[in-house]
mmCIF file of N, CA, C and O in Angstrom:
data_model
loop_
_atom_site.group_PDB
_atom_site.id
_atom_site.type_symbol
_atom_site.label_atom_id
_atom_site.label_comp_id
_atom_site.label_asym_id
_atom_site.label_seq_id
_atom_site.Cartn_x
_atom_site.Cartn_y
_atom_site.Cartn_z
ATOM 1 N N MET A 1326 -20.976 -15.622 10.611
ATOM 2 C CA MET A 1326 -20.418 -13.832 10.025
ATOM 3 C C MET A 1326 -20.191 -13.084 11.110
ATOM 4 O O MET A 1326 -20.993 -12.440 12.148
ATOM 5 N N LYS A 1327 -18.988 -12.468 11.132
ATOM 6 C CA LYS A 1327 -18.621 -11.648 12.241
ATOM 7 C C LYS A 1327 -19.483 -9.960 12.121
ATOM 8 O O LYS A 1327 -18.721 -9.897 11.021
ATOM 9 N N ASN A 1328 -19.606 -9.555 12.645
ATOM 10 C CA ASN A 1328 -20.566 -8.664 12.807
ATOM 11 C C ASN A 1328 -21.374 -8.159 11.640
ATOM 12 O O ASN A 1328 -21.472 -7.123 11.194
ATOM 13 N N GLY A 1329 -21.456 -9.169 10.595
ATOM 14 C CA GLY A 1329 -22.560 -8.750 9.472
ATOM 15 C C GLY A 1329 -21.966 -7.991 8.791
ATOM 16 O O GLY A 1329 -22.724 -7.764 7.750
ATOM 17 N N GLN A 1330 -20.515 -7.616 8.637
ATOM 18 C CA GLN A 1330 -21.023 -6.865 7.531
ATOM 19 C C GLN A 1330 -19.380 -7.749 6.324
ATOM 20 O O GLN A 1330 -19.404 -8.421 6.864
ATOM 21 N N VAL A 1331 -19.682 -7.274 5.103
ATOM 22 C CA VAL A 1331 -18.829 -7.499 4.037
ATOM 23 C C VAL A 1331 -18.113 -7.428 3.991
ATOM 24 O O VAL A 1331 -17.810 -6.563 4.181
ATOM 25 N N ARG A 1332 -16.659 -8.150 3.751
ATOM 26 C CA ARG A 1332 -15.447 -8.211 3.687
ATOM 27 C C ARG A 1332 -14.977 -8.524 2.589
ATOM 28 O O ARG A 1332 -15.146 -10.017 2.572
ATOM 29 N N GLU A 1333 -14.060 -8.186 1.689
ATOM 30 C CA GLU A 1333 -13.616 -8.961 0.743
ATOM 31 C C GLU A 1333 -12.002 -8.468 0.565
ATOM 32 O O GLU A 1333 -11.539 -7.405 0.525
ATOM 33 N N PRO A 1334 -11.000 -9.400 1.101
ATOM 34 C CA PRO A 1334 -9.735 -9.209 1.195
ATOM 35 C C PRO A 1334 -8.759 -8.588 -0.375
ATOM 36 O O PRO A 1334 -8.315 -8.289 0.015
ATOM 37 N N ILE A 1335 -9.441 -9.147 -1.179
ATOM 38 C CA ILE A 1335 -9.245 -8.634 -2.932
ATOM 39 C C ILE A 1335 -8.548 -7.280 -2.354
ATOM 40 O O ILE A 1335 -7.542 -6.591 -3.079
ATOM 41 N N GLN A 1336 -9.290 -6.216 -2.052
ATOM 42 C CA GLN A 1336 -9.520 -4.694 -2.217
ATOM 43 C C GLN A 1336 -8.121 -4.269 -0.709
ATOM 44 O O GLN A 1336 -8.154 -3.239 -0.776
ATOM 45 N N LYS A 1337 -7.538 -5.328 -0.140
ATOM 46 C CA LYS A 1337 -6.472 -4.930 1.084
ATOM 47 C C LYS A 1337 -5.127 -5.121 0.563
ATOM 48 O O LYS A 1337 -4.594 -6.306 0.100
ATOM 49 N N LYS A 1338 -4.527 -3.888 0.291
ATOM 50 C CA LYS A 1338 -3.261 -3.861 -0.121
ATOM 51 C C LYS A 1338 -2.000 -4.907 0.472
ATOM 52 O O LYS A 1338 -1.185 -5.718 -0.137
ATOM 53 N N TRP A 1339 -2.337 -4.812 1.860
ATOM 54 C CA TRP A 1339 -1.303 -5.641 2.950
ATOM 55 C C TRP A 1339 -1.202 -6.961 2.722
ATOM 56 O O TRP A 1339 -0.221 -7.503 2.326
ATOM 57 N N ILE A 1340 -2.305 -7.633 2.183
ATOM 58 C CA ILE A 1340 -2.960 -9.219 2.024
ATOM 59 C C ILE A 1340 -1.539 -9.294 0.725
ATOM 60 O O ILE A 1340 -1.182 -10.332 0.839
ATOM 61 N N TRP A 1341 -1.885 -8.483 0.067
ATOM 62 C CA TRP A 1341 -1.666 -8.543 -1.903
ATOM 63 C C TRP A 1341 0.586 -8.547 -1.540
ATOM 64 O O TRP A 1341 1.408 -9.713 -1.603
ATOM 65 N N ILE A 1342 0.616 -7.796 -0.565
ATOM 66 C CA ILE A 1342 2.383 -7.503 -0.444
ATOM 67 C C ILE A 1342 2.572 -9.020 0.558
ATOM 68 O O ILE A 1342 4.158 -9.465 0.157
ATOM 69 N N LEU A 1343 1.752 -9.139 1.533
ATOM 70 C CA LEU A 1343 2.527 -10.219 2.248
ATOM 71 C C LEU A 1343 2.757 -11.767 1.425
ATOM 72 O O LEU A 1343 3.431 -12.367 1.425
ATOM 73 N N LEU A 1344 1.584 -11.318 0.614
ATOM 74 C CA LEU A 1344 1.142 -13.093 -0.446
ATOM 75 C C LEU A 1344 2.699 -13.028 -1.284
ATOM 76 O O LEU A 1344 3.126 -13.799 -1.935
ATOM 77 N N ALA A 1345 3.245 -11.490 -1.753
ATOM 78 C CA ALA A 1345 4.037 -11.887 -3.007
ATOM 79 C C ALA A 1345 5.430 -12.182 -1.909
ATOM 80 O O ALA A 1345 6.266 -12.628 -2.708
ATOM 81 N N LEU A 1346 5.497 -11.368 -0.711
ATOM 82 C CA LEU A 1346 6.479 -11.677 0.225
ATOM 83 C C LEU A 1346 6.883 -13.141 0.116
ATOM 84 O O LEU A 1346 8.291 -14.050 0.310
ATOM 85 N N ILE A 1347 5.847 -13.829 0.649
ATOM 86 C CA ILE A 1347 5.683 -15.070 0.942
ATOM 87 C C ILE A 1347 6.168 -16.085 -0.203
ATOM 88 O O ILE A 1347 6.843 -16.966 -0.339
ATOM 89 N N THR A 1348 5.695 -15.447 -1.677
ATOM 90 C CA THR A 1348 6.014 -16.693 -2.462
ATOM 91 C C THR A 1348 7.266 -16.189 -3.327
ATOM 92 O O THR A 1348 7.865 -17.245 -3.514
ATOM 93 N N LEU A 1349 7.636 -15.003 -3.220
ATOM 94 C CA LEU A 1349 9.423 -14.333 -3.441
ATOM 95 C C LEU A 1349 10.140 -15.697 -2.404
ATOM 96 O O LEU A 1349 11.266 -15.970 -3.080
ATOM 97 N N GLY A 1350 9.749 -16.240 -1.263
ATOM 98 C CA GLY A 1350 10.645 -16.896 0.010
ATOM 99 C C GLY A 1350 10.587 -18.272 -1.271
ATOM 100 O O GLY A 1350 11.310 -19.024 -0.538
ATOM 101 N N ILE A 1351 9.402 -18.802 -1.209
ATOM 102 C CA ILE A 1351 9.183 -20.180 -1.857
ATOM 103 C C ILE A 1351 10.954 -20.346 -2.770
ATOM 104 O O ILE A 1351 10.507 -21.172 -2.895
ATOM 105 N N VAL A 1352 10.432 -19.549 -3.813
ATOM 106 C CA VAL A 1352 11.318 -19.967 -4.840
ATOM 107 C C VAL A 1352 12.939 -19.534 -4.385
ATOM 108 O O VAL A 1352 12.839 -18.305 -4.189
ATOM 109 N N PRO A 1353 13.383 -20.008 -4.438
ATOM 110 C CA PRO A 1353 15.031 -20.001 -4.302
ATOM 111 C C PRO A 1353 15.708 -19.492 -5.170
ATOM 112 O O PRO A 1353 16.871 -19.839 -5.214
ATOM 113 N N TRP A 1354 15.122 -18.838 -5.760
ATOM 114 C CA TRP A 1354 16.191 -17.726 -6.730
ATOM 115 C C TRP A 1354 17.351 -16.915 -6.130
ATOM 116 O O TRP A 1354 18.481 -16.883 -6.500
ATOM 117 N N TYR A 1355 17.313 -16.824 -5.013
ATOM 118 C CA TYR A 1355 18.542 -15.697 -4.437
ATOM 119 C C TYR A 1355 19.770 -16.444 -3.703
ATOM 120 O O TYR A 1355 20.629 -16.450 -3.332
ATOM 121 N N PHE A 1356 19.365 -17.894 -3.778
ATOM 122 C CA PHE A 1356 20.878 -18.849 -3.407
ATOM 123 C C PHE A 1356 21.834 -19.221 -4.173
ATOM 124 O O PHE A 1356 21.339 -19.274 -5.467
ATOM 125 N N PRO A 1357 22.984 -19.163 -4.332
ATOM 126 C CA PRO A 1357 23.844 -19.372 -5.357
ATOM 127 C C PRO A 1357 24.015 -20.979 -5.384
ATOM 128 O O PRO A 1357 23.124 -21.592 -4.939
ATOM 129 N N ALA A 1358 24.319 -21.401 -6.871
ATOM 130 C CA ALA A 1358 24.501 -22.622 -7.416
ATOM 131 C C ALA A 1358 25.034 -23.370 -6.148
ATOM 132 O O ALA A 1358 24.741 -24.747 -6.091
ATOM 133 N N SER A 1359 25.935 -22.952 -5.141
ATOM 134 C CA SER A 1359 26.502 -24.551 -4.592
ATOM 135 C C SER A 1359 25.527 -24.530 -3.655
ATOM 136 O O SER A 1359 26.193 -25.005 -2.106
ATOM 137 N N ALA A 1360 24.219 -23.439 -3.115
ATOM 138 C CA ALA A 1360 23.320 -24.340 -2.007
ATOM 139 C C ALA A 1360 22.692 -25.819 -1.863
ATOM 140 O O ALA A 1360 21.860 -25.486 -1.075
ATOM 141 N N THR A 1361 23.519 -26.214 -2.651
ATOM 142 C CA THR A 1361 22.852 -27.878 -2.380
ATOM 143 C C THR A 1361 23.622 -28.137 -0.871
ATOM 144 O O THR A 1361 22.883 -29.153 -0.360
ATOM 145 N N GLU A 1362 24.724 -27.234 -0.157
ATOM 146 C CA GLU A 1362 25.017 -27.545 0.977
ATOM 147 C C GLU A 1362 24.967 -26.594 1.784
ATOM 148 O O GLU A 1362 24.493 -25.550 1.269
ATOM 149 N N PRO A 1363 24.619 -26.282 3.028
ATOM 150 C CA PRO A 1363 24.175 -27.898 3.949
ATOM 151 C C PRO A 1363 23.170 -28.362 3.660
ATOM 152 O O PRO A 1363 22.483 -27.950 3.686
ATOM 153 N N TYR A 1364 22.941 -29.892 4.283
ATOM 154 C CA TYR A 1364 21.414 -30.367 4.805
ATOM 155 C C TYR A 1364 21.179 -30.219 6.108
ATOM 156 O O TYR A 1364 21.548 -30.263 6.850
ATOM 157 N N ILE A 1365 20.147 -30.051 5.864
ATOM 158 C CA ILE A 1365 19.182 -29.731 7.058
ATOM 159 C C ILE A 1365 17.890 -30.690 7.044
ATOM 160 O O ILE A 1365 17.221 -30.823 6.189
ATOM 161 N N LEU A 1366 17.869 -31.655 7.789
ATOM 162 C CA LEU A 1366 16.879 -32.601 8.376
ATOM 163 C C LEU A 1366 17.160 -33.866 6.884
ATOM 164 O O LEU A 1366 15.717 -34.622 6.403
ATOM 165 N N GLY A 1367 18.212 -33.577 6.320
ATOM 166 C CA GLY A 1367 18.220 -34.318 5.610
ATOM 167 C C GLY A 1367 17.650 -33.860 3.746
ATOM 168 O O GLY A 1367 18.106 -34.195 2.767
ATOM 169 N N PHE A 1368 17.335 -32.389 4.076
ATOM 170 C CA PHE A 1368 16.851 -31.384 2.721
ATOM 171 C C PHE A 1368 18.346 -30.869 2.758
ATOM 172 O O PHE A 1368 18.630 -30.452 3.707
ATOM 173 N N PRO A 1369 18.333 -30.669 1.182
ATOM 174 C CA PRO A 1369 19.342 -29.225 0.724
ATOM 175 C C PRO A 1369 19.125 -28.254 1.679
ATOM 176 O O PRO A 1369 17.502 -27.783 1.624
ATOM 177 N N LEU A 1370 19.614 -27.045 2.348
ATOM 178 C CA LEU A 1370 19.503 -25.791 2.447
ATOM 179 C C LEU A 1370 18.095 -25.054 1.681
ATOM 180 O O LEU A 1370 17.420 -24.796 2.902
ATOM 181 N N TRP A 1371 18.554 -25.190 0.100
ATOM 182 C CA TRP A 1371 17.337 -24.144 -0.453
ATOM 183 C C TRP A 1371 16.251 -24.960 -0.073
ATOM 184 O O TRP A 1371 15.129 -24.515 -0.160
ATOM 185 N N ALA A 1372 16.224 -26.280 -0.519
ATOM 186 C CA ALA A 1372 14.801 -27.201 -0.164
ATOM 187 C C ALA A 1372 14.073 -27.158 1.124
ATOM 188 O O ALA A 1372 13.010 -26.723 1.382
ATOM 189 N N PHE A 1373 14.670 -27.027 2.369
ATOM 190 C CA PHE A 1373 14.522 -26.616 3.410
ATOM 191 C C PHE A 1373 13.450 -25.616 3.483
ATOM 192 O O PHE A 1373 12.018 -25.591 3.997
ATOM 193 N N ILE A 1374 14.206 -24.623 3.160
ATOM 194 C CA ILE A 1374 13.873 -22.659 3.228
ATOM 195 C C ILE A 1374 12.512 -22.809 2.219
ATOM 196 O O ILE A 1374 11.545 -22.334 2.863
ATOM 197 N N SER A 1375 12.279 -23.661 1.359
ATOM 198 C CA SER A 1375 11.379 -23.366 0.379
ATOM 199 C C SER A 1375 10.138 -24.631 0.896
ATOM 200 O O SER A 1375 9.076 -24.161 0.818
ATOM 201 N N THR A 1376 10.540 -25.669 1.292
ATOM 202 C CA THR A 1376 9.774 -25.730 2.306
ATOM 203 C C THR A 1376 8.712 -25.267 3.478
ATOM 204 O O THR A 1376 8.088 -25.419 3.816
ATOM 205 N N VAL A 1377 9.409 -24.765 4.106
ATOM 206 C CA VAL A 1377 8.804 -23.568 5.313
ATOM 207 C C VAL A 1377 8.171 -22.892 4.950
ATOM 208 O O VAL A 1377 6.925 -22.488 4.935
ATOM 209 N N PHE A 1378 8.540 -21.968 3.539
ATOM 210 C CA PHE A 1378 7.934 -20.940 3.304
ATOM 211 C C PHE A 1378 6.800 -21.677 2.728
ATOM 212 O O PHE A 1378 5.559 -20.721 2.655
ATOM 213 N N THR A 1379 6.558 -22.507 2.122
ATOM 214 C CA THR A 1379 5.261 -23.298 1.682
ATOM 215 C C THR A 1379 4.622 -23.160 2.675
ATOM 216 O O THR A 1379 3.130 -23.304 2.628
ATOM 217 N N ILE A 1380 4.631 -23.659 3.825
ATOM 218 C CA ILE A 1380 3.597 -24.489 4.751
ATOM 219 C C ILE A 1380 3.586 -22.888 5.433
ATOM 220 O O ILE A 1380 2.193 -22.658 5.794
ATOM 221 N N ILE A 1381 4.369 -22.143 5.619
ATOM 222 C CA ILE A 1381 4.253 -20.535 5.963
ATOM 223 C C ILE A 1381 2.836 -20.152 4.609
ATOM 224 O O ILE A 1381 1.598 -19.783 5.285
ATOM 225 N N LEU A 1382 2.969 -20.163 3.864
ATOM 226 C CA LEU A 1382 1.800 -20.078 2.632
ATOM 227 C C LEU A 1382 0.536 -20.701 2.812
ATOM 228 O O LEU A 1382 -0.033 -19.787 3.001
ATOM 229 N N CYS A 1383 0.760 -21.710 3.498
ATOM 230 C CA CYS A 1383 -0.519 -22.714 3.735
ATOM 231 C C CYS A 1383 -1.309 -22.198 5.217
ATOM 232 O O CYS A 1383 -2.461 -21.944 4.859
ATOM 233 N N GLY A 1384 -0.608 -21.649 5.577
ATOM 234 C CA GLY A 1384 -1.619 -21.252 6.655
ATOM 235 C C GLY A 1384 -1.779 -20.055 6.737
ATOM 236 O O GLY A 1384 -2.424 -19.760 7.035
ATOM 237 N N TYR A 1385 -0.813 -18.989 5.852
ATOM 238 C CA TYR A 1385 -1.362 -17.856 5.477
ATOM 239 C C TYR A 1385 -2.591 -17.219 4.973
ATOM 240 O O TYR A 1385 -3.400 -17.138 5.102
ATOM 241 N N LEU A 1386 -2.979 -18.708 3.800
ATOM 242 C CA LEU A 1386 -3.917 -18.578 3.373
ATOM 243 C C LEU A 1386 -5.172 -19.069 3.976
ATOM 244 O O LEU A 1386 -6.526 -19.003 4.227
ATOM 245 N N SER A 1387 -4.829 -19.819 4.974
ATOM 246 C CA SER A 1387 -6.015 -20.546 5.769
ATOM 247 C C SER A 1387 -6.419 -19.371 7.049
ATOM 248 O O SER A 1387 -7.655 -19.427 6.631
ATOM 249 N N TRP A 1388 -5.764 -18.483 7.118
ATOM 250 C CA TRP A 1388 -6.147 -17.580 7.759
ATOM 251 C C TRP A 1388 -6.707 -16.679 7.054
ATOM 252 O O TRP A 1388 -7.456 -16.160 7.543
ATOM 253 N N LEU A 1389 -6.402 -16.152 6.152
ATOM 254 C CA LEU A 1389 -6.962 -15.231 5.518
ATOM 255 C C LEU A 1389 -8.385 -15.963 5.270
ATOM 256 O O LEU A 1389 -9.635 -15.422 5.316
ATOM 257 N N CYS A 1390 -8.859 -17.015 4.823
ATOM 258 C CA CYS A 1390 -9.705 -17.653 4.466
ATOM 259 C C CYS A 1390 -10.940 -17.501 5.733
ATOM 260 O O CYS A 1390 -12.262 -17.178 5.969
ATOM 261 N N VAL A 1391 -10.349 -17.884 7.111
ATOM 262 C CA VAL A 1391 -11.126 -18.053 7.879
ATOM 263 C C VAL A 1391 -11.674 -16.627 8.767
ATOM 264 O O VAL A 1391 -12.736 -16.268 9.511
ATOM 265 N N ASN A 1392 -10.404 -15.769 8.763
ATOM 266 C CA ASN A 1392 -10.423 -14.530 9.364
ATOM 267 C C ASN A 1392 -10.654 -13.187 8.674
ATOM 268 O O ASN A 1392 -11.344 -11.978 9.218
ATOM 269 N N GLU A 1393 -10.712 -13.046 7.255
ATOM 270 C CA GLU A 1393 -10.517 -11.774 6.090
ATOM 271 C C GLU A 1393 -11.605 -11.851 5.102
ATOM 272 O O GLU A 1393 -11.876 -11.250 5.105
ATOM 273 N N TRP A 1394 -12.332 -13.180 5.000
ATOM 274 C CA TRP A 1394 -13.046 -13.280 3.704
ATOM 275 C C TRP A 1394 -14.553 -13.736 4.483
ATOM 276 O O TRP A 1394 -14.732 -14.596 5.378
ATOM 277 N N ASN A 1395 -15.181 -12.525 3.912
ATOM 278 C CA ASN A 1395 -16.615 -12.173 4.771
ATOM 279 C C ASN A 1395 -17.603 -11.965 3.475
ATOM 280 O O ASN A 1395 -17.880 -10.488 3.435
ATOM 281 N N ILE A 1396 -17.999 -12.810 2.562
ATOM 282 C CA ILE A 1396 -18.697 -12.180 0.970
ATOM 283 C C ILE A 1396 -19.931 -12.389 1.114
ATOM 284 O O ILE A 1396 -20.855 -12.691 1.553
ATOM 285 N N VAL A 1397 -20.309 -11.801 0.309
ATOM 286 C CA VAL A 1397 -21.769 -11.232 0.135
ATOM 287 C C VAL A 1397 -22.758 -12.894 -0.143
ATOM 288 O O VAL A 1397 -23.757 -12.893 0.501
ATOM 289 N N GLU A 1398 -21.873 -14.098 -0.730
ATOM 290 C CA GLU A 1398 -22.534 -15.725 -0.965
ATOM 291 C C GLU A 1398 -23.006 -16.140 0.584
ATOM 292 O O GLU A 1398 -24.136 -16.515 0.551
ATOM 293 N N ASP A 1399 -22.026 -15.665 1.563
ATOM 294 C CA ASP A 1399 -22.308 -16.366 2.492
ATOM 295 C C ASP A 1399 -23.780 -15.634 3.280
ATOM 296 O O ASP A 1399 -24.657 -16.426 3.969
ATOM 297 N N GLN A 1400 -24.121 -14.148 2.907
ATOM 298 C CA GLN A 1400 -25.406 -13.596 3.400
ATOM 299 C C GLN A 1400 -26.488 -13.936 2.477
ATOM 300 O O GLN A 1400 -27.474 -14.464 3.162
ATOM 301 N N GLU A 1401 -26.416 -14.581 1.024
ATOM 302 C CA GLU A 1401 -27.320 -15.096 0.353
ATOM 303 C C GLU A 1401 -27.433 -16.722 0.739
ATOM 304 O O GLU A 1401 -28.959 -16.828 0.972
ATOM 305 N N GLU A 1402 -26.576 -17.376 1.134
ATOM 306 C CA GLU A 1402 -27.161 -18.353 1.517
ATOM 307 C C GLU A 1402 -27.777 -18.892 3.038
ATOM 308 O O GLU A 1402 -28.994 -19.464 3.002
ATOM 309 N N SER A 1403 -27.313 -18.048 3.483
ATOM 310 C CA SER A 1403 -28.232 -18.139 5.038
ATOM 311 C C SER A 1403 -29.672 -17.386 4.788
ATOM 312 O O SER A 1403 -30.733 -18.097 5.690
ATOM 313 N N GLU A 1404 -29.719 -16.358 3.924
ATOM 314 C CA GLU A 1404 -31.350 -16.121 3.720
ATOM 315 C C GLU A 1404 -31.962 -17.492 3.133
ATOM 316 O O GLU A 1404 -33.230 -17.542 3.168
ATOM 317 N N ASN A 1405 -31.306 -17.789 2.084
ATOM 318 C CA ASN A 1405 -32.292 -18.513 1.004
ATOM 319 C C ASN A 1405 -32.485 -20.457 1.961
ATOM 320 O O ASN A 1405 -33.701 -20.647 2.220
ATOM 321 N N ALA A 1406 -31.300 -20.307 3.158
ATOM 322 C CA ALA A 1406 -31.560 -21.407 4.346
ATOM 323 C C ALA A 1406 -32.756 -21.202 4.904
ATOM 324 O O ALA A 1406 -33.585 -21.577 5.434
ATOM 325 N N LYS A 1407 -32.651 -19.862 5.758
ATOM 326 C CA LYS A 1407 -34.326 -19.175 6.570
ATOM 327 C C LYS A 1407 -35.546 -19.666 5.090
ATOM 328 O O LYS A 1407 -36.766 -19.413 6.230
ATOM 329 N N GLY A 1408 -35.316 -19.138 4.074
ATOM 330 C CA GLY A 1408 -36.563 -19.229 3.292
ATOM 331 C C GLY A 1408 -36.902 -20.288 2.973
ATOM 332 O O GLY A 1408 -38.019 -20.823 2.936
ATOM 333 N N ASP A 1409 -36.212 -21.705 2.908
ATOM 334 C CA ASP A 1409 -36.376 -22.866 3.357
ATOM 335 C C ASP A 1409 -37.319 -23.547 4.101
ATOM 336 O O ASP A 1409 -38.315 -24.168 4.461
ATOM 337 N N LYS A 1410 -36.928 -22.950 5.170
ATOM 338 C CA LYS A 1410 -37.532 -23.465 6.546
ATOM 339 C C LYS A 1410 -39.311 -23.303 6.906
ATOM 340 O O LYS A 1410 -39.401 -23.591 7.567
ATOM 341 N N ARG A 1411 -38.981 -22.057 5.791
ATOM 342 C CA ARG A 1411 -40.606 -21.575 6.509
ATOM 343 C C ARG A 1411 -41.702 -22.327 5.161
ATOM 344 O O ARG A 1411 -41.365 -23.179 3.999
#
């Protein structure tokens, strides 16, 4: 636990704004119907961009879980583990 302080990212607006922007990038609603061309690495352009944004979303959520989440349950579990050793 970093610095022993409880942090819950649900209260941070920048997390939600970035999550919304990434989610909008995943859904290729902004492409015209003719966006099946060109192909990049065998994927249509819209599918390639959607895949890239999906990978970005996975990385972002993983980073949030590792760096931004520090909730009370962690403290409770560590206290219970200490109590079990006695």
